CSV table of C-alpha atoms and ligand atoms in Angstrom, one decimal:
chain,number,residue,atom,x,y,z
H,1,UNK,CA,92.7,100.6,145.5
H,2,UNK,CA,95.8,100.8,147.1
H,3,UNK,CA,98.2,104.0,148.0
H,4,UNK,CA,101.4,103.6,149.1
H,5,UNK,CA,103.4,105.9,151.9
H,6,UNK,CA,107.1,105.0,150.4
H,7,UNK,CA,109.5,107.2,153.0
H,8,UNK,CA,112.8,106.0,153.5
H,9,UNK,CA,112.7,108.8,156.1
H,10,UNK,CA,109.7,108.1,157.8
H,11,UNK,CA,106.7,110.6,158.8
H,12,UNK,CA,106.0,110.9,162.3
H,13,UNK,CA,103.6,108.3,163.8
H,14,UNK,CA,101.0,110.8,164.3
H,15,UNK,CA,101.2,112.0,160.6
H,16,UNK,CA,101.0,108.4,159.2
H,17,UNK,CA,97.9,107.9,161.3
H,18,UNK,CA,96.2,111.0,159.6
H,19,UNK,CA,97.3,109.8,156.4
H,20,UNK,CA,95.5,106.5,157.1
H,21,UNK,CA,92.0,108.3,158.1
H,22,UNK,CA,91.9,110.1,154.9
H,23,UNK,CA,92.9,106.7,153.0
H,24,UNK,CA,90.6,104.5,154.8
H,25,UNK,CA,87.6,107.3,155.2
H,26,UNK,CA,87.7,107.1,151.0
H,27,UNK,CA,87.5,103.8,151.1
H,28,UNK,CA,91.1,102.9,149.9
H,29,UNK,CA,93.8,100.8,151.6
H,30,UNK,CA,97.2,102.2,153.2
H,31,UNK,CA,100.3,100.1,152.6
H,32,UNK,CA,103.4,101.5,154.8
H,33,UNK,CA,107.0,101.2,153.0
H,34,UNK,CA,109.5,102.9,156.0
H,35,UNK,CA,113.1,103.1,156.1
H,36,UNK,CA,113.2,100.7,152.9
H,37,UNK,CA,117.1,101.5,152.2
H,38,UNK,CA,117.5,99.5,149.1
H,39,UNK,CA,115.8,100.4,145.6
H,40,UNK,CA,114.6,96.8,145.2
H,41,UNK,CA,111.8,97.2,148.1
H,42,UNK,CA,110.9,100.2,146.4
H,43,UNK,CA,110.5,98.6,143.1
H,44,UNK,CA,108.5,95.6,144.9
H,45,UNK,CA,106.1,97.8,147.0
H,46,UNK,CA,105.2,99.7,143.9
H,47,UNK,CA,103.6,96.8,141.5
H,48,UNK,CA,100.3,96.9,142.4
H,49,UNK,CA,99.3,100.1,144.0
H,50,UNK,CA,97.2,103.3,142.3
H,51,UNK,CA,98.7,106.1,144.5
H,52,UNK,CA,102.2,107.0,146.0
H,53,UNK,CA,103.1,109.3,148.7
H,54,UNK,CA,107.2,109.8,149.2
H,55,UNK,CA,109.0,112.5,150.3
H,56,UNK,CA,112.5,112.5,148.5
H,57,UNK,CA,112.1,109.5,147.5
H,58,UNK,CA,113.5,108.8,143.8
H,59,UNK,CA,111.2,108.1,141.5
H,60,UNK,CA,112.9,107.1,138.0
H,61,UNK,CA,111.8,105.4,134.9
H,62,UNK,CA,112.7,102.3,136.8
H,63,UNK,CA,110.2,102.7,139.5
H,64,UNK,CA,107.2,104.1,137.2
H,65,UNK,CA,108.0,100.8,134.6
H,66,UNK,CA,107.3,98.3,138.0
H,67,UNK,CA,104.5,100.6,139.0
H,68,UNK,CA,101.8,99.0,135.9
H,69,UNK,CA,98.8,100.4,137.9
H,70,UNK,CA,100.1,104.0,139.5
H,71,UNK,CA,98.4,106.4,138.2
H,72,UNK,CA,99.6,109.6,141.0
H,73,UNK,CA,102.5,110.1,142.9
H,74,UNK,CA,102.5,113.0,145.7
H,75,UNK,CA,105.7,114.1,147.0
H,76,UNK,CA,104.4,115.3,150.6
H,77,UNK,CA,106.8,118.6,150.4
H,78,UNK,CA,108.0,121.3,147.8
H,79,UNK,CA,111.0,120.1,145.7
H,80,UNK,CA,110.0,117.8,143.2
H,81,UNK,CA,113.8,117.0,141.1
H,82,UNK,CA,113.8,113.5,142.6
H,83,UNK,CA,110.9,112.4,140.5
H,84,UNK,CA,111.7,112.1,136.7
H,85,UNK,CA,108.7,114.2,135.4
H,86,UNK,CA,109.1,113.1,131.8
H,87,UNK,CA,109.3,109.8,132.3
H,88,UNK,CA,106.0,110.1,134.8
H,89,UNK,CA,104.1,111.7,132.2
H,90,UNK,CA,105.2,109.2,129.3
H,91,UNK,CA,103.8,106.5,131.7
H,92,UNK,CA,100.7,108.6,132.3
H,93,UNK,CA,100.9,109.4,135.9
H,94,UNK,CA,100.0,112.5,137.6
H,95,UNK,CA,102.7,114.2,140.0
H,96,UNK,CA,101.9,116.9,142.5
H,97,UNK,CA,103.9,118.4,146.0
H,98,UNK,CA,102.3,119.9,148.6
H,99,UNK,CA,103.5,123.4,148.1
H,100,UNK,CA,103.8,125.2,151.9
H,101,UNK,CA,102.9,122.6,153.8
H,102,UNK,CA,106.6,122.3,155.3
H,103,UNK,CA,108.0,125.6,154.7
H,104,UNK,CA,107.8,127.5,158.4
H,105,UNK,CA,110.0,123.8,159.3
H,106,UNK,CA,112.4,124.7,156.8
H,107,UNK,CA,112.5,128.4,158.1
H,108,UNK,CA,113.3,127.5,161.5
H,109,UNK,CA,115.3,125.1,161.1
H,110,UNK,CA,117.8,127.8,158.9
H,111,UNK,CA,117.6,130.2,162.3
H,112,UNK,CA,118.6,127.0,164.1
H,113,UNK,CA,121.5,127.1,161.9
H,114,UNK,CA,122.4,130.6,161.5
H,115,UNK,CA,122.0,131.3,165.8
H,116,UNK,CA,124.7,128.2,165.6
H,117,UNK,CA,127.2,129.2,163.0
H,118,UNK,CA,127.1,133.0,164.6
H,119,UNK,CA,128.0,131.6,167.9
H,120,UNK,CA,131.1,129.7,166.8
H,121,UNK,CA,129.4,126.6,167.0
H,122,UNK,CA,128.5,126.8,170.3
H,123,UNK,CA,132.4,126.2,170.9
H,124,UNK,CA,132.4,128.6,174.1
H,125,UNK,CA,133.8,131.6,172.6
H,126,UNK,CA,132.1,135.0,172.1
H,127,UNK,CA,130.2,135.1,168.8
H,128,UNK,CA,127.8,137.7,167.1
H,129,UNK,CA,124.3,138.6,167.0
H,130,UNK,CA,121.6,138.1,164.0
H,131,UNK,CA,119.8,141.5,165.3
H,132,UNK,CA,120.9,144.3,162.9
H,133,UNK,CA,122.5,141.7,160.2
H,134,UNK,CA,122.0,142.5,156.7
H,135,UNK,CA,120.2,138.7,155.7
H,136,UNK,CA,119.7,138.0,151.9
H,137,UNK,CA,116.7,135.3,151.4
H,138,UNK,CA,117.7,133.9,147.7
H,139,UNK,CA,114.3,133.1,146.3
H,140,UNK,CA,111.4,134.3,147.9
H,141,UNK,CA,108.5,131.6,148.0
H,142,UNK,CA,107.1,130.0,150.4
H,143,UNK,CA,110.3,129.0,152.9
H,144,UNK,CA,112.1,132.1,152.1
H,145,UNK,CA,108.7,134.6,153.0
H,146,UNK,CA,108.8,132.9,156.5
H,147,UNK,CA,112.3,133.1,157.0
H,148,UNK,CA,111.4,137.1,156.3
H,149,UNK,CA,108.8,136.8,159.0
H,150,UNK,CA,111.0,135.2,161.5
H,151,UNK,CA,114.0,137.6,160.8
H,152,UNK,CA,111.5,140.4,161.5
H,153,UNK,CA,111.7,139.2,164.7
H,154,UNK,CA,115.5,138.7,165.3
H,155,UNK,CA,115.5,142.4,164.2
H,156,UNK,CA,117.5,141.6,161.1
H,157,UNK,CA,117.9,143.9,157.9
H,158,UNK,CA,115.9,142.1,155.2
H,159,UNK,CA,116.7,141.6,151.3
H,160,UNK,CA,115.8,139.2,149.1
H,161,UNK,CA,116.3,138.0,145.2
H,162,UNK,CA,113.9,136.1,143.4
H,163,UNK,CA,114.4,136.3,139.6
H,164,UNK,CA,110.0,134.9,139.1
H,165,UNK,CA,108.7,137.0,142.0
H,166,UNK,CA,107.5,140.5,141.8
H,167,UNK,CA,109.7,143.4,143.5
H,168,UNK,CA,106.1,144.5,144.7
H,169,UNK,CA,105.2,141.1,146.7
H,170,UNK,CA,108.8,140.8,148.1
H,171,UNK,CA,108.6,144.8,149.1
H,172,UNK,CA,104.9,144.4,150.5
H,173,UNK,CA,106.3,142.1,153.3
H,174,UNK,CA,108.6,144.8,154.6
H,175,UNK,CA,111.9,143.3,152.7
H,176,UNK,CA,113.8,145.1,150.4
H,177,UNK,CA,114.2,143.6,146.9
H,178,UNK,CA,116.9,143.5,144.9
H,179,UNK,CA,117.7,143.0,141.1
H,180,UNK,CA,120.2,140.5,140.9
H,181,UNK,CA,121.7,137.3,143.2
H,182,UNK,CA,125.1,139.3,142.7
H,183,UNK,CA,123.9,142.3,144.3
H,184,UNK,CA,122.1,140.2,147.1
H,185,UNK,CA,125.8,138.5,148.0
H,186,UNK,CA,127.2,142.1,147.8
H,187,UNK,CA,125.2,143.3,150.8
H,188,UNK,CA,124.6,140.7,152.9
H,189,UNK,CA,126.4,139.1,155.9
H,190,UNK,CA,123.5,136.4,155.9
H,191,UNK,CA,122.5,134.5,152.9
H,192,UNK,CA,119.9,132.2,153.3
H,193,UNK,CA,119.3,129.6,150.3
H,194,UNK,CA,115.7,128.7,149.1
H,195,UNK,CA,116.2,127.8,145.3
H,196,UNK,CA,115.0,124.3,143.9
H,197,UNK,CA,117.2,122.3,142.3
H,198,UNK,CA,117.0,122.9,138.5
H,199,UNK,CA,118.9,122.7,135.8
H,200,UNK,CA,119.8,126.4,135.4
H,201,UNK,CA,120.5,126.4,139.5
H,202,UNK,CA,122.3,123.5,139.8
H,203,UNK,CA,126.0,124.5,140.5
H,204,UNK,CA,125.2,128.1,140.6
H,205,UNK,CA,126.0,128.8,144.3
H,206,UNK,CA,129.8,129.6,143.1
H,207,UNK,CA,132.9,130.7,143.7
H,208,UNK,CA,132.4,134.1,142.2
H,209,UNK,CA,129.2,134.6,143.6
H,210,UNK,CA,129.6,133.9,147.6
H,211,UNK,CA,133.2,135.7,147.0
H,212,UNK,CA,131.1,138.9,147.0
H,213,UNK,CA,130.2,138.2,150.6
H,214,UNK,CA,131.2,141.1,153.2
H,215,UNK,CA,133.7,139.9,155.7
H,216,UNK,CA,132.8,137.6,158.1
H,217,UNK,CA,129.9,136.1,155.5
H,218,UNK,CA,127.9,133.1,156.5
H,219,UNK,CA,126.1,130.9,153.8
H,220,UNK,CA,122.9,128.9,155.1
H,221,UNK,CA,121.6,126.2,153.0
H,222,UNK,CA,118.5,124.6,153.7
H,223,UNK,CA,117.6,123.8,150.0
H,224,UNK,CA,119.1,121.3,148.1
H,225,UNK,CA,123.0,120.3,147.7
H,226,UNK,CA,122.4,120.2,144.0
H,227,UNK,CA,122.8,124.3,143.8
H,228,UNK,CA,126.2,124.5,145.1
H,229,UNK,CA,129.5,124.0,143.2
H,230,UNK,CA,131.3,122.2,146.0
H,231,UNK,CA,134.4,122.2,144.3
H,232,UNK,CA,134.4,126.2,144.1
H,233,UNK,CA,133.2,126.4,147.7
H,234,UNK,CA,135.7,124.3,149.1
H,235,UNK,CA,138.4,126.4,147.2
H,236,UNK,CA,136.9,129.6,148.6
H,237,UNK,CA,136.6,128.4,152.2
H,238,UNK,CA,140.6,127.9,151.8
H,239,UNK,CA,140.9,131.8,150.5
H,240,UNK,CA,139.0,133.1,152.6
H,241,UNK,CA,138.9,132.1,156.5
H,242,UNK,CA,136.3,134.5,157.5
H,243,UNK,CA,133.6,132.8,155.6
H,244,UNK,CA,131.0,130.0,157.2
H,245,UNK,CA,128.8,127.5,155.2
H,246,UNK,CA,126.1,125.7,157.4
H,247,UNK,CA,123.9,122.8,155.6
H,248,UNK,CA,120.9,120.8,156.1
H,249,UNK,CA,121.8,119.0,152.9
H,250,UNK,CA,125.2,116.9,153.3
H,251,UNK,CA,127.7,117.8,150.5
H,252,UNK,CA,128.7,115.1,148.9
H,253,UNK,CA,132.6,116.4,150.1
H,254,UNK,CA,131.3,116.2,153.5
H,255,UNK,CA,134.6,114.8,155.0
H,256,UNK,CA,136.6,117.4,152.9
H,257,UNK,CA,134.5,120.4,154.3
H,258,UNK,CA,134.4,119.0,157.9
H,259,UNK,CA,138.3,118.5,158.4
H,260,UNK,CA,139.2,121.4,156.6
H,261,UNK,CA,137.0,124.0,158.2
H,262,UNK,CA,136.4,122.7,161.5
H,263,UNK,CA,134.6,125.5,163.4
H,264,UNK,CA,133.3,126.9,160.0
H,265,UNK,CA,131.3,124.3,158.4
H,266,UNK,CA,128.4,122.0,159.7
H,267,UNK,CA,125.9,119.9,158.4
H,268,UNK,CA,123.4,118.3,159.6
H,269,UNK,CA,123.6,114.3,159.4
H,270,UNK,CA,120.2,113.9,157.6
H,271,UNK,CA,117.8,116.7,156.0
H,272,UNK,CA,116.0,117.9,158.7
H,273,UNK,CA,114.0,121.0,157.5
H,274,UNK,CA,111.1,119.3,157.4
H,275,UNK,CA,111.4,116.6,160.2
H,276,UNK,CA,109.1,118.1,162.6
H,277,UNK,CA,105.5,116.6,163.6
H,278,UNK,CA,103.5,119.8,162.3
H,279,UNK,CA,105.2,119.6,158.8
H,280,UNK,CA,104.7,116.0,158.7
H,281,UNK,CA,101.3,116.5,159.8
H,282,UNK,CA,100.3,119.2,157.2
H,283,UNK,CA,102.3,118.0,154.2
H,284,UNK,CA,101.1,114.2,154.3
H,285,UNK,CA,97.5,115.0,155.1
H,286,UNK,CA,97.3,117.5,152.2
H,287,UNK,CA,99.0,114.6,150.4
H,288,UNK,CA,96.3,112.0,151.1
H,289,UNK,CA,93.8,114.5,150.5
H,290,UNK,CA,95.3,115.8,147.0
H,291,UNK,CA,95.4,111.6,146.0
H,292,UNK,CA,91.5,111.3,147.2
H,293,UNK,CA,90.6,114.5,145.3
H,294,UNK,CA,92.5,112.9,142.0
H,295,UNK,CA,91.1,109.4,142.1
H,296,UNK,CA,87.7,110.7,143.0
H,297,UNK,CA,86.6,113.9,141.3
H,298,UNK,CA,90.2,114.0,139.1
H,299,UNK,CA,91.1,117.4,140.6
H,300,UNK,CA,94.3,118.2,139.3
H,301,UNK,CA,95.3,121.4,141.4
H,302,UNK,CA,99.1,121.2,142.0
H,303,UNK,CA,100.0,118.9,139.1
H,304,UNK,CA,103.5,119.8,138.4
H,305,UNK,CA,104.0,117.8,135.2
H,306,UNK,CA,101.4,119.4,133.2
F,1,3PG,C1,111.3,119.9,150.4
F,1,3PG,O1,111.2,120.0,149.2
F,1,3PG,O2,109.8,119.5,150.8
F,1,3PG,C2,112.1,119.6,151.5
F,1,3PG,O3,113.2,119.5,151.0
F,1,3PG,C3,111.5,118.4,153.0
F,1,3PG,O4,112.4,117.6,152.0
F,1,3PG,P1,112.1,115.8,152.9
F,1,3PG,O5,110.6,116.1,153.2
F,1,3PG,O6,112.9,115.0,152.2
F,1,3PG,O7,112.5,116.2,154.5
């Protein structure tokens, strides 16, 4: 059996070595397709494999059509909005993610972006500190929890809103749970976004919501670009010169943001949140083990297309 690792944004070599070890120990063959750029190369590579490990790589109906022997796709990471779940189910392909495996890396990057923004993008002028500031964690999943843990070390006053996480779970961590996103944005100096991209959340971070933030508000996005209503955020940043936006997911309108809001806007060139050796090892090896467990024992833990 062949297991394809298809990563346009490659894992660290040490993680690929670990994945290979798991796959070969199970008696399977590992095929590596990195930095492939064009979809045609992916379509060719999936032809004779039973399993695929991906990151943000797009698995749509065309890829699934080309992958005649495919049984399982594991997204080595949390968000699986890059996989067409309906098409996968129709093709009888199991889809899994590896929740929690890269969340510390993403949470640490959120703070990297935060410090950069409050220190005025390191332009030499006096910035501010995070200590004592109100931090709003928008969605309290694996990354949100890590953000809360790190924020305690910074001495921040921590709030969270999560429509699906019980208040008691949030408050057990010493974080103040609020009843709505509106309330969170009205209270907090810094908002850290950790919502997935779903039909409900797409474009949900809009003018009305972000405009609730107090003077000097900072929006930090290490989640997905699709959740931002870019046109409305641009309009708001024009209206309010006090607001800042920093993101790990380059907006479609990056050039507009960069040219109009110099000093108040920053985007990493490529999504870097999960780009650490540790996260690559954790998520990559978890993906390999999940594939072996599925192919050998039919284990479907972490299946997302139930
Ligand atoms: C995730 O959903 O796990 C993160 O956004 C990381 O994505 P990446 O593996 O494409 O960097």
